[in-house]
Each structure stands twice: as C-alpha cells, then as structure tokens.
C-alpha cells in the first residue's frame, strides 16, 4: 500500500497528539504553553525527546513520532498567530 | 420540496487570517466568489443551510472519531484565534436527518454539544446572509484514517438529499473543503492542481457521479481528503452541471468555489 500523507495515529503517540490538539484547540492551554513551553509540554506528559522536537518545531521528527500531520500544522499556525499577531491580516 | 441550491466552498484559514506569505490578490478573488454565493443565498431565501464539512480534529479528537455526525442542538459555537462564532441550528430538520438517516441504514453519530470547527465557519463568515439562516451542520471524517470511502460518502449524500428533498423547508446544501492541499506534510508547497482541474472539468460536464468511484488512497495522494464533503453533496446533486465561480490556487492550496444549479 502506498504511504499515506494522513496516517492512523499510533496509540503510543496519543499524549503527543493530545498536546498538539490542545495547542490548536484549547486557548487557555495555548496561553500557558506560550508563557512557558517546557511547563506546557510537561503538563501534557511529554518526555524530554518529544518536548525537544515540539519546542524546535521539527515537523519531520514529530511526524516520525506518530504525530498527526494536520495537528502539527495547525498547532504551529496557532502558535504563530499568537506570537506574531501583526503578521496577519484579519478579514 | 427539492433542494433550492447547492454549493461547495474552500475554507482554508488563510482566507480569514492572511499571513504575509499568502498572495492577497488570490485571497480577494476567493472573497469575491464568496460574495457571489452570499448574493445567491439572499436570492434563494433558504430556511436553513445543511453544511457538510470535515471537522479538523476540533470537535472530534481521538476520544471519539465518528465517520458521519449531525449537530442537533439548538445552536453551535466555536472559536478560531480571536474569532468567536455562534449559529442557530434548525433542530427539527437536524433531528429528522438523524432519525431518517438511521432508518435508511446510516448509523449516524449525533451531538447536541460539540464545538463547531472553522471548516464550517470560514465559508459562513463570508456568505451568511443577515439575519443568520439556521444550520444543519454535518460532519464527515476526512483527516483521521480510516475515513469513510468516497462511495459511502456519495451514498450518504444521496440519502441525505432525498431526506432533505422531502421536507417542506427551503434548503440549501453546501460542502466546505478542498481542493488539493497537504497541510503538515512535505507536499505542502506542491498541491496537485492538475488533478483539481480535471475534476472541475468533470463537474462542469455533470459527471459528478464518477467521483464516487475515486479511492480514498487517490484522495490522499492528491491532497484531496476533504473532497469527501463535495462527494457527499454530489450524492444529492450528482448529474447537475457545476458553475465554477472560481479556481484560484495559491502556492499551497487549490481554492475553489462552485455552485450546482438545482
């Protein structure tokens, strides 16, 4: 079978995906993460390697860990919208 | 009464919050097409809009992954960035869709309290007449494998169209999503615009039924997992010839807005 772009999320990546989900969909958590990314990652139960890749925004490493591609994309966009709000034109 | 209108709209978030990397002219072209949809909705005077969209893992995370879901509360709300939105739900029709859909063999998930993803909101932000028309929000799982097959989406759309078409209300059916894009992957900067254009040609020719035969793998390969929402609407309007309001691809997304005159 051809490798899919959007793959079944392995159960072992659940906490990582839950963290990405919270970044994109839980504004209160996003605020805590932006204030202290390491504490935010710890709150979501990520280990040191996952935390390093998340904070570095290393998409390929996150995908290799089983992160869902869409969650990686939107978590990064939401972080960018909060950190650099003036970079966007709002309609 | 038969459906009074059918549409498909892009919903990429850059149409709402445009980063500097997004070509403003392309965004405005899509906005113009949205404005045309809005004028059509004002003329069609629907009692409700049945809106088929793929939740972006917002209402339905890995705690519960329905293939097809219907919002049957009194209203639905959501947020995206600083945007806060709230729409009334046409509860009578929403409930009829669930009850009659199940009766027809579609084991639908329903919710009275799930959040509404921006996939629903972006087209409505630009096209919703005032005062707001009630919605029947209809989710199709597009991002969490295994997704429903395109054929199953088409069959569900056919049943949905029949259920809605037997109602006394004036109903517009709308799909939100597509076309080619690959968010979060190494294909992000390489949408499959040729595939999109070939599909749009088929839709202009009234050959929408053929999309039921596309495989889920092909949708994934061409960045069109969200086309399941269009295929659902095609189940209801299959042979109608599409009027393509715009196809305005950006460097990462095949933005399309389409009407099927019904």
GROMACS .gro file of C-alpha atoms in nm:
model
  353
    1UNK     CA    1   0.000   0.000   0.000
    2UNK     CA    2   0.121   0.348  -0.083
    3UNK     CA    3   0.232   0.553   0.214
    4UNK     CA    4  -0.048   0.793   0.306
    5UNK     CA    5   0.002   1.157   0.400
    6UNK     CA    6  -0.259   1.127   0.675
    7UNK     CA    7  -0.200   0.807   0.867
    8UNK     CA    8  -0.365   0.626   1.152
    9UNK     CA    9  -0.233   0.785   1.473
   10UNK     CA   10  -0.042   0.520   1.668
   11UNK     CA   11  -0.166   0.484   2.024
   12UNK     CA   12   0.189   0.538   2.151
   13UNK     CA   13   0.173   0.894   2.017
   14UNK     CA   14  -0.152   0.974   2.199
   15UNK     CA   15  -0.003   1.216   2.450
   16UNK     CA   16   0.191   1.397   2.178
   17UNK     CA   17  -0.122   1.427   1.963
   18UNK     CA   18  -0.323   1.538   2.265
   19UNK     CA   19  -0.069   1.814   2.327
   20UNK     CA   20  -0.085   1.930   1.963
   21UNK     CA   21  -0.465   1.919   1.981
   22UNK     CA   22  -0.462   2.132   2.297
   23UNK     CA   23  -0.227   2.385   2.136
   24UNK     CA   24  -0.465   2.435   1.845
   25UNK     CA   25  -0.799   2.398   2.025
   26UNK     CA   26  -0.759   2.497   2.392
   27UNK     CA   27  -0.679   2.872   2.413
   28UNK     CA   28  -0.612   2.850   2.788
   29UNK     CA   29  -0.351   2.579   2.737
   30UNK     CA   30  -0.202   2.768   2.440
   31UNK     CA   31  -0.160   3.068   2.671
   32UNK     CA   32   0.016   2.859   2.937
   33UNK     CA   33   0.239   2.699   2.672
   34UNK     CA   34   0.340   3.035   2.526
   35UNK     CA   35   0.426   3.163   2.873
   36UNK     CA   36   0.641   2.857   2.949
   37UNK     CA   37   0.673   2.597   2.671
   38UNK     CA   38   0.863   2.345   2.884
   39UNK     CA   39   0.599   2.360   3.156
   40UNK     CA   40   0.325   2.326   2.895
   41UNK     CA   41   0.485   2.017   2.747
   42UNK     CA   42   0.530   1.872   3.096
   43UNK     CA   43   0.164   1.942   3.175
   44UNK     CA   44   0.073   1.724   2.875
   45UNK     CA   45   0.307   1.446   2.990
   46UNK     CA   46   0.559   1.469   2.706
   47UNK     CA   47   0.900   1.315   2.758
   48UNK     CA   48   1.226   1.501   2.701
   49UNK     CA   49   1.265   1.393   2.337
   50UNK     CA   50   0.909   1.483   2.245
   51UNK     CA   51   0.945   1.817   2.423
   52UNK     CA   52   1.266   1.896   2.234
   53UNK     CA   53   1.108   1.823   1.894
   54UNK     CA   54   0.792   2.016   1.980
   55UNK     CA   55   0.978   2.326   2.100
   56UNK     CA   56   1.208   2.311   1.796
   57UNK     CA   57   0.905   2.289   1.567
   58UNK     CA   58   1.072   1.990   1.400
   59UNK     CA   59   0.788   1.870   1.179
   60UNK     CA   60   0.965   1.566   1.037
   61UNK     CA   61   1.070   1.447   1.381
   62UNK     CA   62   0.718   1.493   1.517
   63UNK     CA   63   0.568   1.302   1.224
   64UNK     CA   64   0.822   1.022   1.278
   65UNK     CA   65   0.698   1.001   1.637
   66UNK     CA   66   0.343   0.943   1.515
   67UNK     CA   67   0.211   1.298   1.537
   68UNK     CA   68  -0.079   1.362   1.303
   69UNK     CA   69   0.030   1.590   1.018
   70UNK     CA   70  -0.272   1.818   1.038
   71UNK     CA   71  -0.230   1.865   1.414
   72UNK     CA   72   0.137   1.956   1.365
   73UNK     CA   73   0.038   2.211   1.100
   74UNK     CA   74  -0.241   2.383   1.292
   75UNK     CA   75  -0.062   2.380   1.630
   76UNK     CA   76   0.228   2.563   1.462
   77UNK     CA   77  -0.008   2.810   1.290
   78UNK     CA   78  -0.193   2.888   1.614
   79UNK     CA   79   0.135   2.945   1.799
   80UNK     CA   80   0.245   3.177   1.517
   81UNK     CA   81  -0.087   3.366   1.523
   82UNK     CA   82  -0.042   3.431   1.897
   83UNK     CA   83   0.328   3.515   1.886
   84UNK     CA   84   0.311   3.733   1.574
   85UNK     CA   85  -0.046   3.867   1.552
   86UNK     CA   86   0.064   4.168   1.347
   87UNK     CA   87   0.189   3.934   1.073
   88UNK     CA   88  -0.170   3.851   0.979
   89UNK     CA   89  -0.444   4.045   0.803
   90UNK     CA   90  -0.782   3.960   0.956
   91UNK     CA   91  -1.097   3.962   0.743
   92UNK     CA   92  -3.957   2.050  -0.179
   93UNK     CA   93  -3.639   1.983  -0.377
   94UNK     CA   94  -3.316   2.150  -0.267
   95UNK     CA   95  -3.314   2.515  -0.368
   96UNK     CA   96  -2.938   2.543  -0.403
   97UNK     CA   97  -2.609   2.354  -0.375
   98UNK     CA   98  -2.258   2.490  -0.334
   99UNK     CA   99  -1.901   2.397  -0.244
  100UNK     CA  100  -1.663   2.643  -0.081
  101UNK     CA  101  -1.297   2.643   0.012
  102UNK     CA  102  -1.229   2.712   0.380
  103UNK     CA  103  -0.855   2.748   0.416
  104UNK     CA  104  -0.783   2.958   0.729
  105UNK     CA  105  -0.556   3.193   0.531
  106UNK     CA  106  -0.875   3.332   0.371
  107UNK     CA  107  -0.975   3.454   0.718
  108UNK     CA  108  -0.638   3.536   0.875
  109UNK     CA  109  -0.396   3.612   0.593
  110UNK     CA  110  -0.025   3.574   0.671
  111UNK     CA  111   0.229   3.773   0.473
  112UNK     CA  112   0.318   3.457   0.281
  113UNK     CA  113  -0.029   3.446   0.124
  114UNK     CA  114  -0.093   3.629  -0.205
  115UNK     CA  115  -0.353   3.896  -0.123
  116UNK     CA  116  -0.493   3.906  -0.477
  117UNK     CA  117  -0.572   3.535  -0.467
  118UNK     CA  118  -0.741   3.572  -0.127
  119UNK     CA  119  -0.954   3.859  -0.260
  120UNK     CA  120  -1.053   3.658  -0.567
  121UNK     CA  121  -1.191   3.388  -0.340
  122UNK     CA  122  -1.367   3.654  -0.131
  123UNK     CA  123  -1.535   3.780  -0.449
  124UNK     CA  124  -1.662   3.430  -0.521
  125UNK     CA  125  -1.787   3.407  -0.161
  126UNK     CA  126  -1.970   3.739  -0.210
  127UNK     CA  127  -2.140   3.589  -0.513
  128UNK     CA  128  -2.251   3.290  -0.304
  129UNK     CA  129  -2.387   3.531  -0.045
  130UNK     CA  130  -2.592   3.716  -0.307
  131UNK     CA  131  -2.725   3.383  -0.432
  132UNK     CA  132  -2.822   3.281  -0.078
  133UNK     CA  133  -3.001   3.612  -0.032
  134UNK     CA  134  -3.196   3.546  -0.353
  135UNK     CA  135  -3.267   3.180  -0.270
  136UNK     CA  136  -3.403   3.270   0.076
  137UNK     CA  137  -3.332   2.929   0.236
  138UNK     CA  138  -3.495   2.834   0.565
  139UNK     CA  139  -3.177   2.650   0.652
  140UNK     CA  140  -2.834   2.561   0.520
  141UNK     CA  141  -2.726   2.197   0.551
  142UNK     CA  142  -2.348   2.237   0.565
  143UNK     CA  143  -2.124   1.935   0.510
  144UNK     CA  144  -1.772   1.990   0.644
  145UNK     CA  145  -1.481   1.787   0.770
  146UNK     CA  146  -1.406   1.864   1.132
  147UNK     CA  147  -1.033   1.943   1.163
  148UNK     CA  148  -0.990   1.726   1.472
  149UNK     CA  149  -1.160   2.003   1.672
  150UNK     CA  150  -1.491   1.859   1.792
  151UNK     CA  151  -1.379   1.502   1.737
  152UNK     CA  152  -1.031   1.426   1.868
  153UNK     CA  153  -0.905   1.073   1.932
  154UNK     CA  154  -1.151   1.042   2.220
  155UNK     CA  155  -1.420   0.966   1.960
  156UNK     CA  156  -1.394   0.954   1.580
  157UNK     CA  157  -1.731   0.937   1.402
  158UNK     CA  158  -1.744   0.883   1.025
  159UNK     CA  159  -2.060   1.094   0.986
  160UNK     CA  160  -2.207   1.319   1.254
  161UNK     CA  161  -2.503   1.553   1.280
  162UNK     CA  162  -2.528   1.854   1.514
  163UNK     CA  163  -2.877   1.854   1.664
  164UNK     CA  164  -2.855   2.113   1.943
  165UNK     CA  165  -3.035   2.445   1.948
  166UNK     CA  166  -2.716   2.628   1.848
  167UNK     CA  167  -2.350   2.562   1.779
  168UNK     CA  168  -2.045   2.764   1.874
  169UNK     CA  169  -1.675   2.769   1.810
  170UNK     CA  170  -1.359   2.974   1.810
  171UNK     CA  171  -1.062   3.021   1.580
  172UNK     CA  172  -0.794   3.258   1.704
  173UNK     CA  173  -0.976   3.572   1.812
  174UNK     CA  174  -1.287   3.481   1.611
  175UNK     CA  175  -1.590   3.374   1.815
  176UNK     CA  176  -1.891   3.241   1.631
  177UNK     CA  177  -2.238   3.113   1.709
  178UNK     CA  178  -2.513   2.990   1.478
  179UNK     CA  179  -2.866   2.867   1.538
  180UNK     CA  180  -2.936   2.506   1.442
  181UNK     CA  181  -3.255   2.403   1.264
  182UNK     CA  182  -3.331   2.141   1.526
  183UNK     CA  183  -3.637   1.995   1.353
  184UNK     CA  184  -3.455   1.916   1.031
  185UNK     CA  185  -3.135   1.813   1.209
  186UNK     CA  186  -3.330   1.560   1.412
  187UNK     CA  187  -3.515   1.436   1.103
  188UNK     CA  188  -3.180   1.382   0.928
  189UNK     CA  189  -3.057   1.166   1.218
  190UNK     CA  190  -3.376   0.968   1.257
  191UNK     CA  191  -3.437   0.908   0.889
  192UNK     CA  192  -3.069   0.854   0.816
  193UNK     CA  193  -3.052   0.578   1.077
  194UNK     CA  194  -3.375   0.433   0.941
  195UNK     CA  195  -3.206   0.412   0.600
  196UNK     CA  196  -2.910   0.220   0.736
  197UNK     CA  197  -2.660   0.501   0.810
  198UNK     CA  198  -2.551   0.460   1.172
  199UNK     CA  199  -2.507   0.829   1.238
  200UNK     CA  200  -2.334   0.988   1.536
  201UNK     CA  201  -2.516   1.289   1.672
  202UNK     CA  202  -2.422   1.560   1.918
  203UNK     CA  203  -2.602   1.840   2.098
  204UNK     CA  204  -2.287   1.997   2.235
  205UNK     CA  205  -1.983   1.958   2.008
  206UNK     CA  206  -1.773   2.257   1.908
  207UNK     CA  207  -1.802   2.386   1.555
  208UNK     CA  208  -1.477   2.378   1.362
  209UNK     CA  209  -1.356   2.662   1.141
  210UNK     CA  210  -1.422   2.437   0.841
  211UNK     CA  211  -1.786   2.530   0.897
  212UNK     CA  212  -1.715   2.887   0.997
  213UNK     CA  213  -1.490   3.022   0.720
  214UNK     CA  214  -1.744   2.997   0.435
  215UNK     CA  215  -2.023   3.122   0.662
  216UNK     CA  216  -1.813   3.421   0.774
  217UNK     CA  217  -1.821   3.540   0.412
  218UNK     CA  218  -2.152   3.403   0.280
  219UNK     CA  219  -2.408   3.403   0.562
  220UNK     CA  220  -2.697   3.641   0.491
  221UNK     CA  221  -2.837   3.862   0.768
  222UNK     CA  222  -3.023   3.764   0.975
  223UNK     CA  223  -2.839   3.434   1.007
  224UNK     CA  224  -3.001   3.133   0.845
  225UNK     CA  225  -3.021   2.828   1.077
  226UNK     CA  226  -2.778   2.545   1.004
  227UNK     CA  227  -2.777   2.171   0.999
  228UNK     CA  228  -2.403   2.105   1.047
  229UNK     CA  229  -2.299   1.768   0.906
  230UNK     CA  230  -1.953   1.631   0.978
  231UNK     CA  231  -1.764   1.388   0.756
  232UNK     CA  232  -1.439   1.243   0.887
  233UNK     CA  233  -1.171   1.347   0.640
  234UNK     CA  234  -0.846   1.356   0.840
  235UNK     CA  235  -0.842   1.056   1.077
  236UNK     CA  236  -0.796   0.723   0.897
  237UNK     CA  237  -0.980   0.509   0.826
  238UNK     CA  238  -1.212   0.767   0.672
  239UNK     CA  239  -1.540   0.670   0.505
  240UNK     CA  240  -1.489   0.568   0.143
  241UNK     CA  241  -1.587   0.816  -0.128
  242UNK     CA  242  -1.858   0.570  -0.235
  243UNK     CA  243  -2.004   0.566   0.115
  244UNK     CA  244  -1.994   0.948   0.121
  245UNK     CA  245  -2.178   0.955  -0.210
  246UNK     CA  246  -2.439   0.708  -0.084
  247UNK     CA  247  -2.487   0.909   0.234
  248UNK     CA  248  -2.525   1.223   0.025
  249UNK     CA  249  -2.787   1.054  -0.193
  250UNK     CA  250  -2.986   0.956   0.116
  251UNK     CA  251  -2.936   1.300   0.268
  252UNK     CA  252  -3.057   1.470  -0.048
  253UNK     CA  253  -3.365   1.252  -0.052
  254UNK     CA  254  -3.439   1.321   0.316
  255UNK     CA  255  -3.394   1.696   0.270
  256UNK     CA  256  -3.585   1.697  -0.059
  257UNK     CA  257  -3.895   1.558   0.111
  258UNK     CA  258  -3.901   1.837   0.367
  259UNK     CA  259  -4.129   2.140   0.332
  260UNK     CA  260  -3.845   2.386   0.409
  261UNK     CA  261  -3.637   2.569   0.151
  262UNK     CA  262  -3.296   2.404   0.193
  263UNK     CA  263  -2.951   2.486   0.056
  264UNK     CA  264  -2.690   2.211   0.070
  265UNK     CA  265  -2.330   2.324   0.092
  266UNK     CA  266  -1.993   2.148   0.110
  267UNK     CA  267  -1.693   2.306   0.279
  268UNK     CA  268  -1.340   2.195   0.193
  269UNK     CA  269  -1.086   2.127  -0.077
  270UNK     CA  270  -0.935   2.131  -0.316
  271UNK     CA  271  -0.577   1.998  -0.322
  272UNK     CA  272  -0.364   2.078  -0.017
  273UNK     CA  273  -0.130   1.888   0.211
  274UNK     CA  274  -0.114   2.068   0.547
  275UNK     CA  275   0.161   1.946   0.778
  276UNK     CA  276   0.338   1.731   0.519
  277UNK     CA  277   0.640   1.764   0.292
  278UNK     CA  278   0.399   1.810  -0.002
  279UNK     CA  279   0.259   2.135   0.139
  280UNK     CA  280   0.412   2.352  -0.134
  281UNK     CA  281   0.310   2.113  -0.412
  282UNK     CA  282  -0.068   2.088  -0.439
  283UNK     CA  283  -0.194   1.874  -0.727
  284UNK     CA  284  -0.355   2.147  -0.936
  285UNK     CA  285  -0.378   1.932  -1.248
  286UNK     CA  286  -0.591   1.677  -1.067
  287UNK     CA  287  -0.813   1.955  -0.934
  288UNK     CA  288  -0.865   2.098  -1.282
  289UNK     CA  289  -0.952   1.757  -1.426
  290UNK     CA  290  -1.210   1.706  -1.150
  291UNK     CA  291  -1.358   2.053  -1.211
  292UNK     CA  292  -1.391   1.969  -1.582
  293UNK     CA  293  -1.585   1.656  -1.492
  294UNK     CA  294  -1.811   1.854  -1.259
  295UNK     CA  295  -1.876   2.117  -1.527
  296UNK     CA  296  -1.984   1.829  -1.753
  297UNK     CA  297  -2.230   1.698  -1.494
  298UNK     CA  298  -2.019   1.387  -1.433
  299UNK     CA  299  -2.015   1.419  -1.055
  300UNK     CA  300  -2.132   1.060  -1.012
  301UNK     CA  301  -1.790   0.944  -1.127
  302UNK     CA  302  -1.632   1.083  -0.811
  303UNK     CA  303  -1.795   0.805  -0.609
  304UNK     CA  304  -1.552   0.564  -0.775
  305UNK     CA  305  -1.238   0.751  -0.664
  306UNK     CA  306  -1.048   0.564  -0.394
  307UNK     CA  307  -0.959   0.705  -0.055
  308UNK     CA  308  -0.594   0.644  -0.142
  309UNK     CA  309  -0.623   0.865  -0.451
  310UNK     CA  310  -0.783   1.142  -0.245
  311UNK     CA  311  -0.492   1.125  -0.001
  312UNK     CA  312  -0.232   1.109  -0.280
  313UNK     CA  313  -0.374   1.421  -0.449
  314UNK     CA  314  -0.424   1.624  -0.131
  315UNK     CA  315  -0.798   1.593  -0.157
  316UNK     CA  316  -0.905   1.407   0.157
  317UNK     CA  317  -1.157   1.691   0.211
  318UNK     CA  318  -1.323   1.626  -0.123
  319UNK     CA  319  -1.535   1.373   0.069
  320UNK     CA  320  -1.755   1.670   0.161
  321UNK     CA  321  -1.805   1.758  -0.207
  322UNK     CA  322  -1.870   1.393  -0.290
  323UNK     CA  323  -2.138   1.385  -0.020
  324UNK     CA  324  -2.311   1.684  -0.181
  325UNK     CA  325  -2.267   1.521  -0.523
  326UNK     CA  326  -2.468   1.226  -0.394
  327UNK     CA  327  -2.757   1.471  -0.374
  328UNK     CA  328  -2.692   1.668  -0.697
  329UNK     CA  329  -2.476   1.421  -0.895
  330UNK     CA  330  -2.571   1.500  -1.254
  331UNK     CA  331  -2.605   1.878  -1.214
  332UNK     CA  332  -2.351   2.076  -1.413
  333UNK     CA  333  -2.124   2.277  -1.188
  334UNK     CA  334  -2.086   2.651  -1.228
  335UNK     CA  335  -1.727   2.709  -1.112
  336UNK     CA  336  -1.726   3.056  -0.956
  337UNK     CA  337  -1.352   3.047  -0.911
  338UNK     CA  338  -1.050   2.824  -0.905
  339UNK     CA  339  -0.779   3.038  -0.750
  340UNK     CA  340  -0.489   2.817  -0.645
  341UNK     CA  341  -0.229   2.957  -0.409
  342UNK     CA  342   0.121   2.813  -0.367
  343UNK     CA  343  -0.023   2.556  -0.128
  344UNK     CA  344  -0.399   2.527  -0.186
  345UNK     CA  345  -0.646   2.477  -0.469
  346UNK     CA  346  -0.912   2.729  -0.364
  347UNK     CA  347  -1.241   2.657  -0.541
  348UNK     CA  348  -1.595   2.790  -0.510
  349UNK     CA  349  -1.868   2.609  -0.702
  350UNK     CA  350  -2.244   2.617  -0.743
  351UNK     CA  351  -2.455   2.333  -0.875
  352UNK     CA  352  -2.775   2.496  -1.003
  353UNK     CA  353  -3.053   2.261  -0.893
   0.00000   0.00000   0.00000
